[in-house]
Tab-separated table of C-alpha atoms in Angstrom:
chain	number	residue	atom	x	y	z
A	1	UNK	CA	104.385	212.708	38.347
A	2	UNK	CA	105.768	210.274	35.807
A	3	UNK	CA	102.138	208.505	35.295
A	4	UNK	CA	100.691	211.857	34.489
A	5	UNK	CA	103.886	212.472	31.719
A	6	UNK	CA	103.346	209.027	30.743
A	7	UNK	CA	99.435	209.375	30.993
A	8	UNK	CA	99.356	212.691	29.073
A	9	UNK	CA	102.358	211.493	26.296
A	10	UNK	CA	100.394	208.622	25.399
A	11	UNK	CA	97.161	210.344	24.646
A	12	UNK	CA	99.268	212.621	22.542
A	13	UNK	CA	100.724	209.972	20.244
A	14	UNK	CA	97.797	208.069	20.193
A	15	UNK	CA	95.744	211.443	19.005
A	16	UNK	CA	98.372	212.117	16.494
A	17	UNK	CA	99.720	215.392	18.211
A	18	UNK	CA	103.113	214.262	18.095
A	19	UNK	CA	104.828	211.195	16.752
A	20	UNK	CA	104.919	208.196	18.451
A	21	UNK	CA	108.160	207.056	17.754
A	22	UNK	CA	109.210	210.359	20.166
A	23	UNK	CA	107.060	209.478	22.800
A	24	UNK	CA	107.668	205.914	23.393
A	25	UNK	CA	110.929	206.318	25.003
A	26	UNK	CA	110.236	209.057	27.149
A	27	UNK	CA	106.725	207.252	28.259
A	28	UNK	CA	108.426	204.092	29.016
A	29	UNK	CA	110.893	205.120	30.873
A	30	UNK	CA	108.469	207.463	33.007
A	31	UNK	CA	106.063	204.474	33.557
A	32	UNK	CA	109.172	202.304	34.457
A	33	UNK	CA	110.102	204.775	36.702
A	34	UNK	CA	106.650	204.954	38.605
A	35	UNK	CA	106.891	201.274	38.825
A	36	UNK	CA	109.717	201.068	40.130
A	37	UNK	CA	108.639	203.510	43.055
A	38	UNK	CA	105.256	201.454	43.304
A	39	UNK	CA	105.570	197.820	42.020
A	40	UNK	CA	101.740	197.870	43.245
A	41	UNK	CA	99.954	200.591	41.027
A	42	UNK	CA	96.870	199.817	39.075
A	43	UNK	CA	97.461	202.930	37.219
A	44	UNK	CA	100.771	202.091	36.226
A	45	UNK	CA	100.467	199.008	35.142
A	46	UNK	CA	97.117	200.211	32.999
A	47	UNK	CA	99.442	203.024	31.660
A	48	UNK	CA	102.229	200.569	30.564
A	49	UNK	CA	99.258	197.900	29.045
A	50	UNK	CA	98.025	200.762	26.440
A	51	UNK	CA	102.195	201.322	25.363
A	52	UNK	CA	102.398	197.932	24.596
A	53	UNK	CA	99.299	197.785	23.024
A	54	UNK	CA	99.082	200.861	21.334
A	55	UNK	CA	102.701	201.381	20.337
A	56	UNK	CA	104.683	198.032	20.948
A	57	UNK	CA	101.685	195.894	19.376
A	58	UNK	CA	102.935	193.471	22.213
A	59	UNK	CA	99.575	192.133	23.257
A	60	UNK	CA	99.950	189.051	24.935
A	61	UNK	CA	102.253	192.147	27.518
A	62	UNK	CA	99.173	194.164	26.810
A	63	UNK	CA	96.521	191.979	28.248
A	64	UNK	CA	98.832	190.851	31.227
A	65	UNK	CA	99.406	194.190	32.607
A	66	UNK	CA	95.865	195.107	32.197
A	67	UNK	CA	94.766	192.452	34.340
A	68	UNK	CA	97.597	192.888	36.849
A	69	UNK	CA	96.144	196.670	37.011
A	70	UNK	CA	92.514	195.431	37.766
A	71	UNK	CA	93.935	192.910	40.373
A	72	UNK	CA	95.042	195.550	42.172
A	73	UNK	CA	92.093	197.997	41.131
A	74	UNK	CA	89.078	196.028	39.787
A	75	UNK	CA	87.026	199.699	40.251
A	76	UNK	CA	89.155	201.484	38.123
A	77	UNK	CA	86.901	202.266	35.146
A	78	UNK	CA	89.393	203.939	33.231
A	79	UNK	CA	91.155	200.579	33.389
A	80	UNK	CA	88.235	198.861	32.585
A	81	UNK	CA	87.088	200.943	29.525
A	82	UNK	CA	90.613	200.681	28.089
A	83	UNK	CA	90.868	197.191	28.526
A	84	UNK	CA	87.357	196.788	27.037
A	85	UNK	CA	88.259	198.873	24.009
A	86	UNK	CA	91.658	196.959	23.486
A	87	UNK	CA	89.763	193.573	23.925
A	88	UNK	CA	87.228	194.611	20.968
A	89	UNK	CA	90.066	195.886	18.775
A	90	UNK	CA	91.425	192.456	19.068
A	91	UNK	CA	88.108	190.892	18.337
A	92	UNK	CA	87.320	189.514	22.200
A	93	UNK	CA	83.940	190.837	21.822
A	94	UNK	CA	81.926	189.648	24.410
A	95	UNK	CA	84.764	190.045	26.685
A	96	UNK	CA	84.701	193.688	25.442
A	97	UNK	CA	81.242	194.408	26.313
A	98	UNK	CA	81.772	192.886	29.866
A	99	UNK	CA	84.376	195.409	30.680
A	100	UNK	CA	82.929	197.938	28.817
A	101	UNK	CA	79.630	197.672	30.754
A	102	UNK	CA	81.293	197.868	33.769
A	103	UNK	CA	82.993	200.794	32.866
A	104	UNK	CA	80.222	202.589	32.192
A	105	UNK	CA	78.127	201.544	35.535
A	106	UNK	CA	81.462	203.156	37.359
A	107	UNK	CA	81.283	206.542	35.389
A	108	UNK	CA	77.246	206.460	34.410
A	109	UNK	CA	78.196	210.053	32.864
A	110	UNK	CA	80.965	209.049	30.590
A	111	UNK	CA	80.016	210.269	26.662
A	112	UNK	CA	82.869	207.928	25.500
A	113	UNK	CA	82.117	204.768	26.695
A	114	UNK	CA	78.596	204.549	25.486
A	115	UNK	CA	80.029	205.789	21.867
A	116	UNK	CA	82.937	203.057	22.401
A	117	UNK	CA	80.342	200.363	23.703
A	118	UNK	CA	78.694	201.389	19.993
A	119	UNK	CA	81.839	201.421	18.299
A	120	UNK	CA	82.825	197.977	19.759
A	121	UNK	CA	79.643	196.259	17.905
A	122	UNK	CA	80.339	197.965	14.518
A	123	UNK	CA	83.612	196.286	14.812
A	124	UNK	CA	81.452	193.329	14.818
A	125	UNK	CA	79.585	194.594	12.183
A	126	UNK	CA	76.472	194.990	14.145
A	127	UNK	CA	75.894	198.462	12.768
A	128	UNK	CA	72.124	198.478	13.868
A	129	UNK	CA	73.031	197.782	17.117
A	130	UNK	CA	75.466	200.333	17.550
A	131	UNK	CA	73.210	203.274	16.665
A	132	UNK	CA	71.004	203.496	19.693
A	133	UNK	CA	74.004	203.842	22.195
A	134	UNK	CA	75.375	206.653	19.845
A	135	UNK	CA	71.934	208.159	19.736
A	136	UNK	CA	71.714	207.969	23.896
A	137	UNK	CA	74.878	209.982	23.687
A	138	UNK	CA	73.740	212.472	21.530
A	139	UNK	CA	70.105	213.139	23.225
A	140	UNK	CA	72.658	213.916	26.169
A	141	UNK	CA	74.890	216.166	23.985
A	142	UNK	CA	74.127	216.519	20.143
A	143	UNK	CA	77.321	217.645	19.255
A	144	UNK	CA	79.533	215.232	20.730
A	145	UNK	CA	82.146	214.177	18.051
A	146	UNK	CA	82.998	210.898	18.827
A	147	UNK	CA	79.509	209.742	19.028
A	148	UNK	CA	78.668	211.978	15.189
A	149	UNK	CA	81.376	210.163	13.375
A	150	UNK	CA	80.443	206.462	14.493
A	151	UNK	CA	76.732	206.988	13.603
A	152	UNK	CA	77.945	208.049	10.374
A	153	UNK	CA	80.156	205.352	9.754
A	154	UNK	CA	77.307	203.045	10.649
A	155	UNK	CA	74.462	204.963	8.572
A	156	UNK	CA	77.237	204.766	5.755
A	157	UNK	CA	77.757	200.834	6.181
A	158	UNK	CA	73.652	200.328	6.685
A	159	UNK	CA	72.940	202.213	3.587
A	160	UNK	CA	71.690	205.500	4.468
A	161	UNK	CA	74.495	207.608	2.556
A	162	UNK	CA	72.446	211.292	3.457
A	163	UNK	CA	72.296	211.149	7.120
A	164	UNK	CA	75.923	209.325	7.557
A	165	UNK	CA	77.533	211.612	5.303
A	166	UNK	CA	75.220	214.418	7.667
A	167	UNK	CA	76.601	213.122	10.590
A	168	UNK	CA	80.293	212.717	9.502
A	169	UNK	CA	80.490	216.385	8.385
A	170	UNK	CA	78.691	217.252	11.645
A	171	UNK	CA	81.263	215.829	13.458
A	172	UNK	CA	84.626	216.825	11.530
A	173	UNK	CA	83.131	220.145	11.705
A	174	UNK	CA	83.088	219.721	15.327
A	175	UNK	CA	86.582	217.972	16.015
């Protein structure tokens, strides 16, 4: 489908697997092309939010089409946990951990949100704070990557250079 190629090209380029400059083109014009088949898809319009925020650094388009794809999807918690993570990289924090929360009460076995809900308040610089959702995580699974690295990086910024530098080599040994 041209949401999955768009979908899949996107996580590609934003995981560094190929260059972004090749993808945005052929993702734009696939998510264009889903639109135009379906005006009214929440995953489309979710899709086209994270090119313009990701790639086009368009965010005012960015926050539009994310909540045109929750008007037509409020339950999508993919939607929601991207448009919580793109709210907290902006600094909308509290709006961040609104969408974020919901996120996670849609997919209560989601690893990443709980690490993102962490990563959201070291962004704030709430570093203690953080920690306990990356420790949930990793009672759950102790060798989830995502989870290692942002308890390092807030061990590091809290002081405790042993066990983030620990937890940092855990995790790019894992990744």
């Amino acid at each position: 489908s041209y949401l999955g190629l768009a979908d899949s090209q996107n996580m590609l380029a934003n995981y560094g697997f190929v260059p972004q400059g090749e993808v945005l083109k052929r993702s734009l014009a696939a998510v264009e092309k889903a639109l135009e088949l379906d005006e009214g898809s929440a995953e489309a319009h979710r899709v086209l939010a994270f090119i313009h925020w990701q790639f086009q650094f368009e965010w005012t388009k960015a926050i539009a089409e994310y909540e045109r794809s929750l008007e037509l999807d409020a339950n999508s918690a993919l939607t929601n946990y991207f448009y919580g993570c793109f709210l907290g990289v902006i600094g909308f924090f509290e709006k961040s951990h609104l969408f974020l929360k919901r996120a996670s009460e849609m997919d209560p076995l989601s690893l990443l949100i709980p690490s993102v809900q962490g990563w959201v308040r070291f962004f704030e610089r709430r570093f203690e704070d953080a920690i306990p959702y990356y420790r949930r995580v990793l009672m759950i699974d102790p060798n989830y990557h995502v989870a290692l690295w942002f308890l390092g990086e807030s061990l590091v910024e809290l002081g405790n250079f042993e066990d983030g530098i620990e937890a940092l080599e855990k995790a790019l040994k894992l990744s």
